[in-house]
Coordinates of C-alpha atoms and ligand atoms in Angstrom, one line a residue:
M1 CA 0.1 0.0 0.1
C2 CA 2.6 2.3 1.1
G3 CA 6.0 2.2 0.0
I4 CA 9.2 2.8 1.9
V5 CA 13.1 2.9 1.1
G6 CA 15.8 3.8 3.4
A7 CA 19.6 4.1 2.8
V8 CA 22.8 3.8 5.1
S9 CA 26.0 4.9 2.8
Q10 CA 29.1 7.2 2.9
R11 CA 27.3 9.8 0.2
D12 CA 24.7 11.8 0.5
V13 CA 21.3 9.6 0.0
E14 CA 18.8 12.2 -0.9
G15 CA 18.8 11.4 -4.1
I16 CA 18.6 7.6 -4.1
L17 CA 15.6 7.9 -1.6
L18 CA 13.7 10.2 -4.0
E19 CA 14.5 8.1 -7.0
G20 CA 13.3 4.9 -5.0
L21 CA 10.0 6.8 -4.0
R22 CA 9.5 7.7 -7.7
R23 CA 9.7 4.1 -8.8
L24 CA 7.2 3.0 -5.5
E25 CA 4.8 5.8 -6.1
Y26 CA 2.7 2.8 -7.8
R27 CA 2.0 1.8 -4.3
G28 CA 0.7 4.9 -2.9
Y29 CA 1.1 8.4 -3.7
D30 CA -1.2 10.7 -1.6
S31 CA 1.9 12.3 0.0
A32 CA 5.6 11.6 0.3
G33 CA 8.4 12.4 2.7
L34 CA 11.9 11.6 3.8
A35 CA 14.2 12.2 6.8
T36 CA 17.9 12.0 6.6
L37 CA 20.5 12.4 9.3
N38 CA 23.2 14.6 8.7
V39 CA 27.3 14.3 9.6
D40 CA 26.6 16.6 12.7
G41 CA 24.0 14.7 14.2
E42 CA 20.9 16.6 13.2
V43 CA 17.5 14.9 11.6
T44 CA 16.1 16.9 8.7
R45 CA 12.6 16.1 7.7
A46 CA 10.6 17.0 4.4
R47 CA 7.1 16.3 3.9
E48 CA 4.6 17.3 1.0
L49 CA 1.0 16.3 0.3
G50 CA 0.6 15.1 -3.1
K51 CA 3.0 13.3 -5.4
V52 CA 6.8 12.4 -5.0
A53 CA 7.7 15.1 -7.6
A54 CA 6.1 18.0 -5.1
L55 CA 8.4 16.5 -2.2
A56 CA 11.3 17.0 -4.8
D57 CA 10.0 20.8 -5.3
I58 CA 10.7 21.3 -1.8
L59 CA 13.9 19.7 -1.6
L60 CA 15.1 21.8 -4.2
T61 CA 15.1 24.9 -1.6
R62 CA 15.2 23.4 1.5
P63 CA 17.8 20.2 0.9
A64 CA 18.2 17.1 3.4
P65 CA 21.6 16.2 3.1
G66 CA 23.2 13.2 5.2
P67 CA 24.6 9.7 4.5
I68 CA 21.7 7.8 6.1
G69 CA 17.9 8.5 5.6
I70 CA 14.6 7.1 5.2
A71 CA 11.6 7.8 2.9
H72 CA 7.9 7.1 2.3
T73 CA 5.2 7.3 -0.2
R74 CA 1.6 6.9 1.5
W75 CA -1.7 5.6 0.8
A76 CA -3.7 6.6 3.4
T77 CA -5.4 4.6 6.0
H78 CA -5.5 6.2 9.3
G79 CA -5.9 9.5 8.9
E80 CA -6.7 11.7 5.8
P81 CA -3.9 12.6 3.2
S82 CA -2.1 15.7 4.2
R83 CA 1.1 16.9 5.2
I84 CA 0.9 16.3 8.9
N85 CA -0.1 12.9 8.5
A86 CA 2.6 12.2 6.1
H87 CA 5.6 10.0 7.0
P88 CA 8.3 10.1 8.4
H89 CA 7.2 10.4 11.9
M90 CA 9.1 11.5 14.8
S91 CA 9.2 11.2 18.6
G92 CA 11.0 14.4 19.4
E93 CA 13.4 15.7 17.1
R94 CA 16.1 12.7 17.4
L95 CA 13.9 9.7 16.2
A96 CA 12.3 9.3 12.9
I97 CA 10.2 6.3 11.3
V98 CA 8.3 5.2 8.2
H99 CA 6.1 2.5 8.1
N100 CA 3.9 0.0 5.5
G101 CA 1.0 -1.4 7.0
I102 CA -1.8 -1.3 10.0
I103 CA -1.2 -1.3 13.7
E104 CA -4.7 -2.7 14.8
N105 CA -4.3 -2.0 18.4
Y106 CA -3.0 1.6 18.0
Q107 CA -6.1 3.4 19.7
E108 CA -5.0 1.5 23.0
L109 CA -1.5 2.2 22.6
R110 CA -2.2 5.8 21.5
E111 CA -4.4 6.7 25.0
Q112 CA -1.7 4.7 27.2
L113 CA 1.1 6.8 25.6
R114 CA -1.2 9.9 26.0
S115 CA -1.6 9.3 29.7
E116 CA 2.4 9.0 30.0
G117 CA 2.6 12.4 28.5
Y118 CA 3.4 11.8 24.7
E119 CA 1.6 14.2 22.3
F120 CA 0.3 13.2 18.9
T121 CA 0.6 15.3 16.0
S122 CA -0.9 13.3 13.6
Q123 CA -4.2 11.1 12.9
T124 CA -2.0 8.1 12.0
D125 CA -0.9 4.7 13.7
T126 CA 2.4 4.9 12.7
E127 CA 2.9 7.9 15.2
V128 CA 2.3 5.6 18.4
V129 CA 4.9 3.0 16.7
A130 CA 7.7 6.2 16.8
H131 CA 6.9 7.0 20.4
L132 CA 6.6 3.6 21.9
I133 CA 10.3 3.1 20.4
E134 CA 11.3 6.4 22.1
K135 CA 9.8 5.3 25.3
Y136 CA 11.5 1.9 25.1
Y137 CA 14.8 3.9 24.0
Q138 CA 14.6 5.9 27.3
Q139 CA 15.1 2.4 29.1
H140 CA 17.5 0.4 27.1
G141 CA 19.3 3.1 25.2
D142 CA 19.7 0.9 22.3
L143 CA 17.4 1.3 19.1
F144 CA 17.6 -2.6 18.1
K145 CA 16.4 -3.5 21.5
S146 CA 14.0 -0.9 21.7
V147 CA 12.5 -1.7 18.2
R148 CA 12.2 -5.3 19.3
S149 CA 10.3 -4.3 22.7
T150 CA 8.1 -2.4 20.5
L151 CA 7.3 -5.2 18.2
D152 CA 6.1 -7.4 21.2
Q153 CA 3.5 -4.7 21.6
L154 CA 2.0 -4.2 18.4
R155 CA -0.7 -6.5 16.5
G156 CA -1.1 -5.9 12.9
A157 CA 1.0 -5.9 9.6
Y158 CA 4.0 -3.7 9.2
A159 CA 6.9 -3.2 7.7
L160 CA 9.4 -0.2 9.5
A161 CA 12.5 1.4 9.2
V162 CA 13.6 3.4 12.1
L163 CA 16.8 6.0 12.5
H164 CA 17.7 7.6 15.9
A165 CA 20.4 10.8 16.0
D166 CA 22.2 8.9 18.8
E167 CA 22.7 6.0 16.9
P168 CA 23.8 7.6 13.4
D169 CA 25.4 5.1 11.8
H170 CA 22.4 2.4 11.2
L171 CA 18.9 1.8 10.7
V172 CA 17.0 -0.7 12.3
V173 CA 14.2 -2.3 9.9
C174 CA 11.5 -5.1 10.5
R175 CA 8.9 -6.7 8.8
Q176 CA 5.5 -8.5 9.8
G177 CA 3.1 -9.0 7.3
S178 CA 4.3 -6.0 4.8
P179 CA 7.2 -6.7 2.2
L180 CA 10.6 -5.6 2.9
V181 CA 14.0 -6.2 1.0
I182 CA 17.3 -5.2 1.4
G183 CA 19.2 -4.0 -1.2
V184 CA 23.2 -5.1 -0.7
G185 CA 25.7 -2.5 -2.1
I186 CA 29.5 -1.8 -1.8
G187 CA 30.2 0.0 1.3
E188 CA 26.4 1.0 1.5
N189 CA 23.3 -1.1 2.0
F190 CA 19.6 0.0 1.3
I191 CA 16.2 -1.4 2.3
A192 CA 12.8 -0.8 0.3
S193 CA 9.2 -2.4 -0.2
D194 CA 10.2 -3.6 -3.4
Q195 CA 13.2 -4.3 -5.2
L196 CA 12.3 -2.2 -8.0
A197 CA 12.8 1.0 -5.8
L198 CA 16.7 0.0 -5.6
L199 CA 17.3 -0.9 -8.9
P200 CA 19.3 2.2 -9.8
V201 CA 21.9 1.3 -7.1
T202 CA 21.8 -2.5 -6.8
D203 CA 20.6 -6.0 -8.1
R204 CA 21.6 -7.9 -4.9
F205 CA 18.9 -8.5 -2.6
M206 CA 18.0 -10.3 0.9
F207 CA 14.6 -10.8 1.5
L208 CA 13.4 -10.7 5.0
E209 CA 11.1 -13.4 6.4
E210 CA 8.3 -12.7 8.7
G211 CA 9.2 -11.6 11.8
D212 CA 12.9 -10.5 11.2
I213 CA 14.4 -7.4 12.2
A214 CA 17.7 -6.4 10.8
D215 CA 20.3 -3.9 11.9
V216 CA 21.5 -2.4 8.8
R217 CA 24.8 -0.4 8.4
K218 CA 26.7 0.6 5.4
D219 CA 29.0 -2.2 5.4
Q220 CA 27.2 -5.0 7.4
V221 CA 23.7 -6.3 7.7
V222 CA 22.8 -8.5 10.8
I223 CA 19.3 -10.0 10.7
H224 CA 17.6 -11.6 13.8
D225 CA 14.8 -13.8 13.4
Q226 CA 11.4 -13.8 15.6
E227 CA 13.1 -16.1 18.2
G228 CA 16.2 -13.5 18.2
N229 CA 18.5 -15.8 16.8
V230 CA 20.9 -14.7 14.0
V231 CA 20.2 -15.6 10.9
D232 CA 21.6 -15.7 7.1
R233 CA 19.1 -14.6 4.6
P234 CA 20.4 -15.6 1.0
I235 CA 21.6 -12.8 -1.5
T236 CA 19.7 -13.3 -4.8
R237 CA 20.2 -11.4 -7.7
F238 CA 17.3 -9.5 -9.5
E239 CA 16.1 -10.9 -12.8
H240 CA 14.6 -8.5 -14.9
G241 CA 15.9 -5.7 -16.9
H242 CA 16.7 -2.4 -15.8
D243 CA 14.6 -0.3 -18.0
A244 CA 11.4 -1.5 -16.2
A245 CA 10.5 1.8 -14.2
D246 CA 11.0 3.8 -17.6
K247 CA 7.9 4.9 -20.1
G248 CA 10.4 5.0 -22.9
E249 CA 8.6 6.4 -26.1
Y250 CA 5.3 5.6 -24.5
R251 CA 3.0 8.3 -23.1
H252 CA 2.0 6.4 -19.8
F253 CA 3.2 3.1 -18.7
M254 CA -0.3 1.7 -19.1
L255 CA 0.2 2.0 -22.6
K256 CA 3.6 0.7 -22.8
E257 CA 2.3 -2.1 -20.8
I258 CA -0.6 -2.9 -23.4
H259 CA 1.9 -3.2 -26.1
E260 CA 4.4 -5.4 -24.3
Q261 CA 1.9 -8.0 -24.0
P262 CA 2.7 -9.9 -27.4
A263 CA 6.4 -10.3 -26.0
V264 CA 5.5 -11.1 -22.5
I265 CA 2.7 -13.4 -23.3
Q266 CA 5.5 -15.4 -25.3
A267 CA 8.0 -15.1 -22.8
T268 CA 5.3 -16.6 -20.1
M269 CA 5.0 -19.5 -22.6
A270 CA 8.8 -20.1 -23.2
G271 CA 10.1 -23.3 -22.3
R272 CA 6.9 -24.7 -21.1
L273 CA 5.4 -25.9 -24.5
T274 CA 6.6 -28.2 -27.2
D275 CA 4.8 -28.2 -30.5
S276 CA 2.1 -30.8 -29.1
H277 CA 1.9 -30.4 -25.3
V278 CA 3.0 -28.8 -21.8
L279 CA 6.1 -30.0 -20.3
E280 CA 4.9 -30.7 -17.0
Q281 CA 8.5 -30.7 -15.4
A282 CA 8.8 -26.9 -16.4
L283 CA 6.3 -26.3 -14.0
G284 CA 8.3 -27.6 -11.1
T285 CA 9.6 -30.6 -10.3
Q286 CA 6.8 -31.9 -7.8
A287 CA 4.2 -30.7 -10.3
G288 CA 3.4 -34.3 -11.7
Q289 CA 2.7 -35.2 -8.2
L290 CA 0.7 -32.4 -6.8
L291 CA -1.6 -32.3 -9.9
E292 CA -2.5 -36.4 -9.6
N293 CA -5.9 -37.0 -8.4
V294 CA -7.0 -33.5 -7.8
R295 CA -10.4 -33.5 -7.7
H296 CA -11.4 -29.9 -6.9
V297 CA -9.6 -26.5 -7.6
Q298 CA -10.0 -23.6 -5.1
I299 CA -8.9 -20.3 -6.8
I300 CA -8.5 -17.1 -4.6
A301 CA -7.5 -14.1 -5.9
C302 CA -8.5 -10.1 -5.8
G303 CA -9.2 -7.5 -8.3
T304 CA -8.2 -8.0 -12.0
S305 CA -6.3 -11.6 -10.5
Y306 CA -9.9 -12.8 -9.7
H307 CA -10.9 -12.2 -13.1
A308 CA -8.3 -14.2 -14.6
G309 CA -9.4 -16.8 -12.0
M310 CA -13.0 -16.8 -13.4
V311 CA -11.7 -17.1 -16.8
A312 CA -9.9 -20.3 -15.4
R313 CA -12.7 -22.1 -14.0
Y314 CA -14.2 -22.2 -17.6
W315 CA -10.9 -23.6 -18.8
I316 CA -10.5 -25.9 -15.6
E317 CA -14.3 -27.5 -15.9
E318 CA -14.3 -27.8 -19.9
L319 CA -10.8 -29.3 -20.2
A320 CA -9.7 -31.1 -17.2
G321 CA -13.5 -31.8 -16.4
V322 CA -12.1 -31.0 -12.6
P323 CA -14.9 -28.9 -10.2
C324 CA -13.7 -25.2 -9.9
S325 CA -14.6 -22.6 -7.2
V326 CA -13.3 -18.9 -7.6
E327 CA -13.6 -16.6 -4.7
V328 CA -12.2 -13.3 -3.8
A329 CA -9.7 -13.5 -1.0
S330 CA -11.6 -10.9 1.4
E331 CA -14.8 -13.0 1.4
F332 CA -12.9 -16.1 1.5
R333 CA -10.9 -15.8 4.6
Y334 CA -13.8 -14.6 6.8
R335 CA -16.0 -17.4 6.3
K336 CA -16.4 -21.2 7.3
H337 CA -15.4 -23.4 4.3
V338 CA -16.4 -27.0 3.4
I339 CA -13.3 -28.4 2.3
Q340 CA -13.7 -31.4 -0.4
P341 CA -11.1 -33.8 -0.4
D342 CA -8.1 -33.3 -2.6
T343 CA -8.4 -29.9 -3.2
L344 CA -5.8 -27.9 -5.0
F345 CA -5.6 -24.4 -3.6
L346 CA -4.5 -21.9 -6.3
C347 CA -3.9 -18.1 -5.7
I348 CA -3.2 -15.7 -8.5
S349 CA -1.6 -12.4 -7.7
Q350 CA 0.5 -10.1 -9.6
S351 CA 2.4 -8.5 -6.7
G352 CA 2.5 -11.8 -4.4
E353 CA 1.7 -9.2 -1.6
T354 CA -1.5 -8.6 -1.6
A355 CA -2.6 -8.9 2.1
D356 CA -6.3 -10.5 1.5
T357 CA -4.9 -13.4 -0.7
L358 CA -1.8 -14.2 1.6
A359 CA -4.3 -14.3 4.5
A360 CA -6.4 -16.8 2.8
L361 CA -3.2 -18.9 1.7
R362 CA -2.4 -18.9 5.2
Q363 CA -5.6 -19.9 6.5
A364 CA -5.9 -22.5 3.9
K365 CA -2.8 -24.1 4.6
K366 CA -4.1 -24.3 8.4
A367 CA -7.1 -25.8 7.3
G368 CA -5.8 -28.5 5.4
F369 CA -6.1 -28.0 1.8
R370 CA -3.9 -30.2 -0.4
A371 CA -1.4 -28.0 -1.7
A372 CA -0.9 -24.7 -2.6
L373 CA -0.3 -23.6 -6.3
A374 CA 0.6 -19.8 -6.8
I375 CA 0.5 -18.1 -10.1
C376 CA 2.5 -14.9 -9.6
N377 CA 4.5 -12.1 -11.5
V378 CA 7.2 -11.3 -8.8
P379 CA 10.0 -13.9 -7.8
G380 CA 10.9 -13.6 -4.2
S381 CA 7.5 -12.4 -3.2
S382 CA 5.6 -13.5 0.1
L383 CA 3.2 -15.5 -2.2
V384 CA 5.8 -17.4 -3.8
R385 CA 8.0 -18.3 -0.9
E386 CA 4.9 -19.6 1.0
S387 CA 3.4 -21.8 -2.1
D388 CA 4.3 -25.7 -2.6
L389 CA 4.2 -24.7 -6.6
V390 CA 4.9 -21.7 -8.2
I391 CA 4.2 -20.8 -11.9
M392 CA 5.8 -17.3 -12.9
T393 CA 4.1 -15.2 -15.3
Q394 CA 6.8 -13.2 -17.2
A395 CA 5.4 -10.0 -17.3
G396 CA 8.3 -8.0 -15.9
P397 CA 7.2 -5.1 -13.4
E398 CA 3.9 -3.9 -13.8
I399 CA 3.9 0.0 -13.0
G400 CA 0.5 1.2 -14.2
V401 CA -2.0 0.8 -11.2
A402 CA -4.5 -0.5 -13.8
S403 CA -3.1 -4.2 -14.6
T404 CA -3.1 -5.2 -17.8
K405 CA 0.1 -7.3 -19.2
A406 CA -0.1 -9.1 -15.7
F407 CA -3.5 -10.3 -16.4
T408 CA -3.0 -11.4 -20.0
T409 CA 0.0 -13.5 -18.4
Q410 CA -1.9 -15.0 -15.5
L411 CA -4.2 -16.1 -18.3
T412 CA -1.3 -17.8 -20.4
A413 CA -0.2 -19.5 -17.0
L414 CA -3.6 -20.5 -16.1
L415 CA -4.5 -22.3 -19.8
I416 CA -0.8 -23.9 -19.3
F417 CA -1.6 -25.1 -15.9
T418 CA -5.2 -26.3 -17.0
L419 CA -3.7 -28.6 -19.6
A420 CA -0.9 -29.8 -17.5
L421 CA -4.1 -31.0 -14.8
A422 CA -6.2 -31.9 -18.0
R423 CA -3.7 -34.5 -19.0
H424 CA -4.2 -36.2 -15.5
N425 CA -7.7 -36.1 -16.1
G426 CA -8.0 -37.8 -19.3
L427 CA -7.8 -34.7 -22.0
P428 CA -6.9 -36.6 -25.4
E429 CA -3.8 -35.8 -26.7
E430 CA -4.7 -34.5 -29.9
K431 CA -7.1 -31.9 -28.1
E432 CA -4.2 -30.8 -25.9
A433 CA -2.0 -30.4 -28.7
E434 CA -4.9 -28.2 -30.6
I435 CA -4.8 -25.6 -27.6
V436 CA -1.1 -25.5 -27.5
Q437 CA -1.1 -25.0 -31.1
A438 CA -3.7 -22.0 -30.5
L439 CA -1.9 -20.8 -27.4
K440 CA 1.1 -20.1 -29.6
L441 CA -0.7 -17.8 -31.9
V442 CA -1.8 -15.5 -29.4
P443 CA 1.1 -13.2 -29.2
G444 CA 0.4 -12.6 -32.8
Q445 CA -3.1 -12.2 -32.7
V446 CA -2.8 -9.5 -29.4
A447 CA -0.3 -8.0 -32.2
D448 CA -3.1 -7.5 -34.8
V449 CA -5.3 -6.3 -31.9
L450 CA -2.9 -3.4 -31.2
A451 CA -2.6 -2.5 -34.6
L452 CA -6.7 -1.8 -34.5
D453 CA -5.4 1.2 -31.9
Q454 CA -6.6 4.2 -33.9
A455 CA -10.1 2.6 -34.6
I456 CA -10.4 2.1 -31.0
V457 CA -9.3 5.5 -30.5
E458 CA -12.3 6.9 -32.7
M459 CA -14.7 4.5 -30.6
S460 CA -13.6 5.9 -27.4
E461 CA -14.7 9.3 -28.2
A462 CA -18.4 8.2 -27.9
F463 CA -17.8 7.6 -24.2
V464 CA -16.3 11.0 -23.2
D465 CA -19.1 12.6 -22.1
K466 CA -21.1 9.4 -20.7
H467 CA -21.5 8.7 -17.1
H468 CA -22.4 5.0 -17.2
S469 CA -21.6 2.0 -19.4
L470 CA -22.5 -1.6 -19.8
F471 CA -20.4 -4.4 -20.3
L472 CA -21.7 -8.0 -22.0
G473 CA -20.0 -11.1 -22.5
R474 CA -21.2 -14.8 -22.5
G475 CA -19.6 -18.1 -21.2
S476 CA -15.7 -17.3 -20.5
Q477 CA -16.2 -13.7 -22.0
F478 CA -18.0 -12.7 -19.1
P479 CA -15.1 -12.6 -17.0
V480 CA -13.5 -10.5 -20.1
A481 CA -16.6 -8.0 -19.6
L482 CA -15.8 -7.8 -16.0
E483 CA -12.3 -6.8 -16.6
G484 CA -13.3 -4.6 -19.4
A485 CA -15.6 -2.7 -17.2
L486 CA -13.1 -2.6 -14.3
K487 CA -10.6 -0.9 -16.5
L488 CA -13.0 1.7 -17.7
K489 CA -14.1 2.8 -14.0
E490 CA -10.7 2.5 -12.6
I491 CA -8.8 4.8 -15.1
S492 CA -11.8 7.1 -16.5
Y493 CA -14.0 7.1 -13.6
I494 CA -17.1 6.2 -15.6
H495 CA -19.8 4.0 -14.0
A496 CA -19.2 0.5 -15.7
E497 CA -21.2 -2.6 -14.9
A498 CA -20.4 -6.0 -16.6
Y499 CA -23.4 -8.8 -17.2
P500 CA -23.6 -12.1 -18.6
A501 CA -25.6 -11.0 -21.8
G502 CA -28.3 -13.6 -20.9
E503 CA -28.9 -11.5 -17.8
L504 CA -29.5 -8.4 -19.5
K505 CA -33.4 -9.2 -19.6
H506 CA -33.3 -10.0 -16.0
G507 CA -32.7 -6.3 -14.6
P508 CA -30.1 -4.1 -16.6
L509 CA -32.1 -3.6 -19.8
A510 CA -34.2 -1.2 -18.0
L511 CA -31.3 1.2 -17.6
V512 CA -30.4 1.1 -21.7
D513 CA -31.1 4.4 -23.8
S514 CA -28.8 6.4 -25.8
E515 CA -26.9 7.8 -23.0
M516 CA -26.0 4.1 -22.2
P517 CA -22.8 2.4 -24.2
V518 CA -23.0 -1.1 -24.3
V519 CA -19.8 -2.7 -24.8
T520 CA -19.8 -6.6 -26.3
V521 CA -16.9 -9.0 -26.6
A522 CA -18.2 -11.5 -29.5
P523 CA -15.9 -14.2 -30.6
N524 CA -17.2 -16.9 -32.7
N525 CA -18.2 -19.6 -30.3
D526 CA -21.4 -21.8 -29.9
L527 CA -22.7 -18.7 -27.9
V528 CA -22.6 -16.1 -30.8
E529 CA -26.2 -16.7 -32.3
K530 CA -27.5 -16.2 -28.7
L531 CA -25.4 -13.3 -28.1
K532 CA -26.6 -11.8 -31.4
S533 CA -30.4 -11.5 -29.9
N534 CA -29.1 -10.3 -26.6
L535 CA -27.7 -7.4 -28.9
E536 CA -31.0 -6.7 -30.7
E537 CA -32.7 -6.4 -27.4
V538 CA -30.3 -3.7 -26.6
R539 CA -30.7 -2.0 -30.1
A540 CA -34.7 -2.0 -30.2
R541 CA -34.2 0.1 -26.8
G542 CA -32.2 2.6 -28.4
G543 CA -29.0 1.7 -26.8
Q544 CA -25.6 2.3 -28.7
L545 CA -23.8 -1.1 -28.8
F546 CA -19.8 -1.2 -29.3
V547 CA -18.9 -4.8 -30.3
F548 CA -15.6 -6.4 -30.6
A549 CA -16.4 -9.5 -32.8
D550 CA -15.0 -12.1 -34.7
R551 CA -14.7 -11.4 -38.4
N552 CA -16.2 -14.6 -39.0
A553 CA -19.3 -14.3 -36.6
D554 CA -21.5 -12.5 -39.2
V555 CA -22.1 -9.0 -37.1
K556 CA -22.2 -6.2 -39.2
S557 CA -22.0 -2.4 -38.2
E558 CA -25.5 -0.5 -38.6
D559 CA -27.8 1.7 -37.1
G560 CA -26.9 1.7 -33.5
I561 CA -24.2 -1.1 -33.9
H562 CA -20.5 0.0 -33.9
V563 CA -18.4 -3.2 -34.8
L564 CA -14.8 -3.7 -34.8
Q565 CA -13.7 -7.0 -36.0
I566 CA -11.2 -8.8 -34.7
P567 CA -9.2 -11.8 -36.4
S568 CA -10.3 -15.2 -35.9
V569 CA -9.1 -17.0 -32.9
H570 CA -9.8 -20.5 -31.3
P571 CA -12.7 -20.4 -28.7
I572 CA -10.3 -21.0 -25.8
T573 CA -7.9 -18.8 -26.2
A574 CA -10.4 -16.0 -27.1
P575 CA -10.8 -14.6 -23.5
I576 CA -6.9 -13.4 -23.7
V577 CA -7.1 -11.8 -27.2
Y578 CA -10.3 -10.0 -26.5
T579 CA -9.2 -8.4 -23.4
V580 CA -6.9 -6.2 -25.3
P581 CA -9.4 -4.1 -27.3
L582 CA -11.0 -3.4 -23.9
Q583 CA -8.0 -2.2 -22.2
L584 CA -7.3 0.0 -25.2
L585 CA -10.6 1.4 -25.0
S586 CA -10.7 2.4 -21.5
Y587 CA -7.2 3.9 -22.0
H588 CA -8.2 6.2 -24.8
V589 CA -11.3 7.1 -22.7
A590 CA -9.3 8.2 -19.8
V591 CA -6.6 10.0 -22.1
L592 CA -9.6 11.9 -23.6
K593 CA -10.8 12.7 -20.0
G594 CA -7.3 13.7 -18.7
T595 CA -7.5 11.2 -16.2
D596 CA -4.4 10.1 -14.2
V597 CA -4.0 7.0 -16.2
D598 CA -1.0 5.5 -14.3
Q599 CA -2.3 6.4 -11.1
P600 CA -5.9 6.7 -10.7
R601 CA -7.1 8.3 -7.5
N602 CA -7.9 6.6 -4.4
L603 CA -6.1 3.5 -5.9
A604 CA -2.9 1.6 -5.1
K605 CA -1.3 -1.0 -7.2
S606 CA -0.2 -3.4 -4.3
V607 CA -3.0 -3.8 -1.5
T608 CA -0.4 -4.9 1.3
V609 CA -3.1 -3.7 4.1
E610 CA -6.7 -5.3 4.9
Ligands
LIG701 C1 -5.1 -4.0 -6.4 C2 -4.7 -3.2 -7.8 C3 -5.3 -4.3 -9.0 C4 -5.0 -5.9 -8.7 C5 -5.2 -6.2 -7.4 C6 -4.9 -7.5 -6.9 O1 -6.4 -3.4 -6.3 O2 -5.0 -2.0 -8.2 O3 -4.6 -4.0 -10.3 O4 -5.6 -6.6 -9.8 O5 -4.8 -5.1 -6.2 O6 -3.5 -7.6 -6.7 P1 -2.2 -8.8 -7.1 O7 -1.2 -8.2 -7.0 O8 -2.7 -9.9 -6.1 O9 -2.9 -9.1 -8.5

């Protein structure tokens, strides 16, 4: 949700912190701040409402020199977005702290600290932690010990980084439920919520485990686990290219990421398919054993990843003949479940850090689900580390808050998984070969759809002055319609709802008039004739239809129907291809409306709090 970054070096770290924040802005962006400790032992703090650029402006006139510092980009949970609620928070003039996460018992701690004379200047839960550490510092005179004593008092999920002017040579950092990574440099070390923040300064990383506390100095990092033992966490090298946080020739990250789809779908297939079948072992050495005798698949995810799960349900039931349930993580985690025997638990998450998805996974493990499979885009994320089997998507870092390439690579990975599972459940070899062939055509078909960009720009003009819209799809295209509607509302703020086209007559038809554009995806499958009747229902009520249709589906532009023809695709892979024009439509509507495409209001890329 929020992003934190820190550095302990021999050089001034202000620039490193600002660049780190810029790269973390996808996690939160209602305010930003940093605190550095200079060589005279003084803490300089700068905070500003708004984006990192606003903070950078302040630092131009009032720089924050010093070789050690912490910084934060915020997505408000406790207290409105404002300068006083922005991090770092301080206790007195000498202790500063940044925090990502939520302290659940902060009210009672706040009351207690108030009664002891501590004054609060913000409405945040974080300030409680600052005072608590300072209180213990009075007793221990040792920052590391004070942080440990404080953690014993906290309930919730957090990653913290703390500096103290009396101990000018180190940061103390910890993680419990929120991500934190240590970047290892030469004569300097760094910390951040995400490796991406630190790529300009290092490509070597240590991942803290749940409950770890680390003492980070310029030439040494010492990590203690929850029990207080000194532990080694392996150093791994970052795998992706360094230019991922760069927009290149594109106006927005979202557009860049939409255009990367042919390449990243290809990369997600690479090494996992022959001409005729899925290489099961490429999914992991235990894949064969874990996929044997699966009697039920339970998919858990949030947001766009949930829509990927909904598409996968159609595939899993159709191709593998295995019953499949899909549920959003925030619902799943708070209800009692009936666990069917031999259920494979499948979490889908771009970031691998979504709090609700992780909580659901941990609960499922306790409840005794058979095994946990993850489809994830971030190596080293909590989800990856806590699952039995992982299929990595190869989307590369996704910066735009509205997910695009993560979704289509998730679908690619899910179809590969489905074929592997289906092999254990009697899918004929020829059918597997047919779908593998179809999948291999997808990158080219997506590129063909991207070439329709100009026609989609023209279509988007009809949406700019609208307040509501409907998206329709049938079968596995219904989740595609849901995803299309989500994209439009996320970035253009136009209210968009998706329905299975057959449900139209049970309510939403009442809303249809000339002010309600109706977007429909119409591949040439066995439901296309039924879909055409649904379109007539809309047309008869004066609705304006915008249809993305297979060029052989015989849906033509006429009064009230604007058709954009899509190349013919296999019905199984159609959800991947048909997602792309809907992404472009939302993008162009948002650009015409002038909204903040990459960082839409009120949303965060990675939701690591509940
Ligand atoms: C946030 C993002 C969405 C994303 C969802 C789940 O809401 O804005 O784009 O789909 O989280 O994230 P995950 O990383 O678990 O896929």
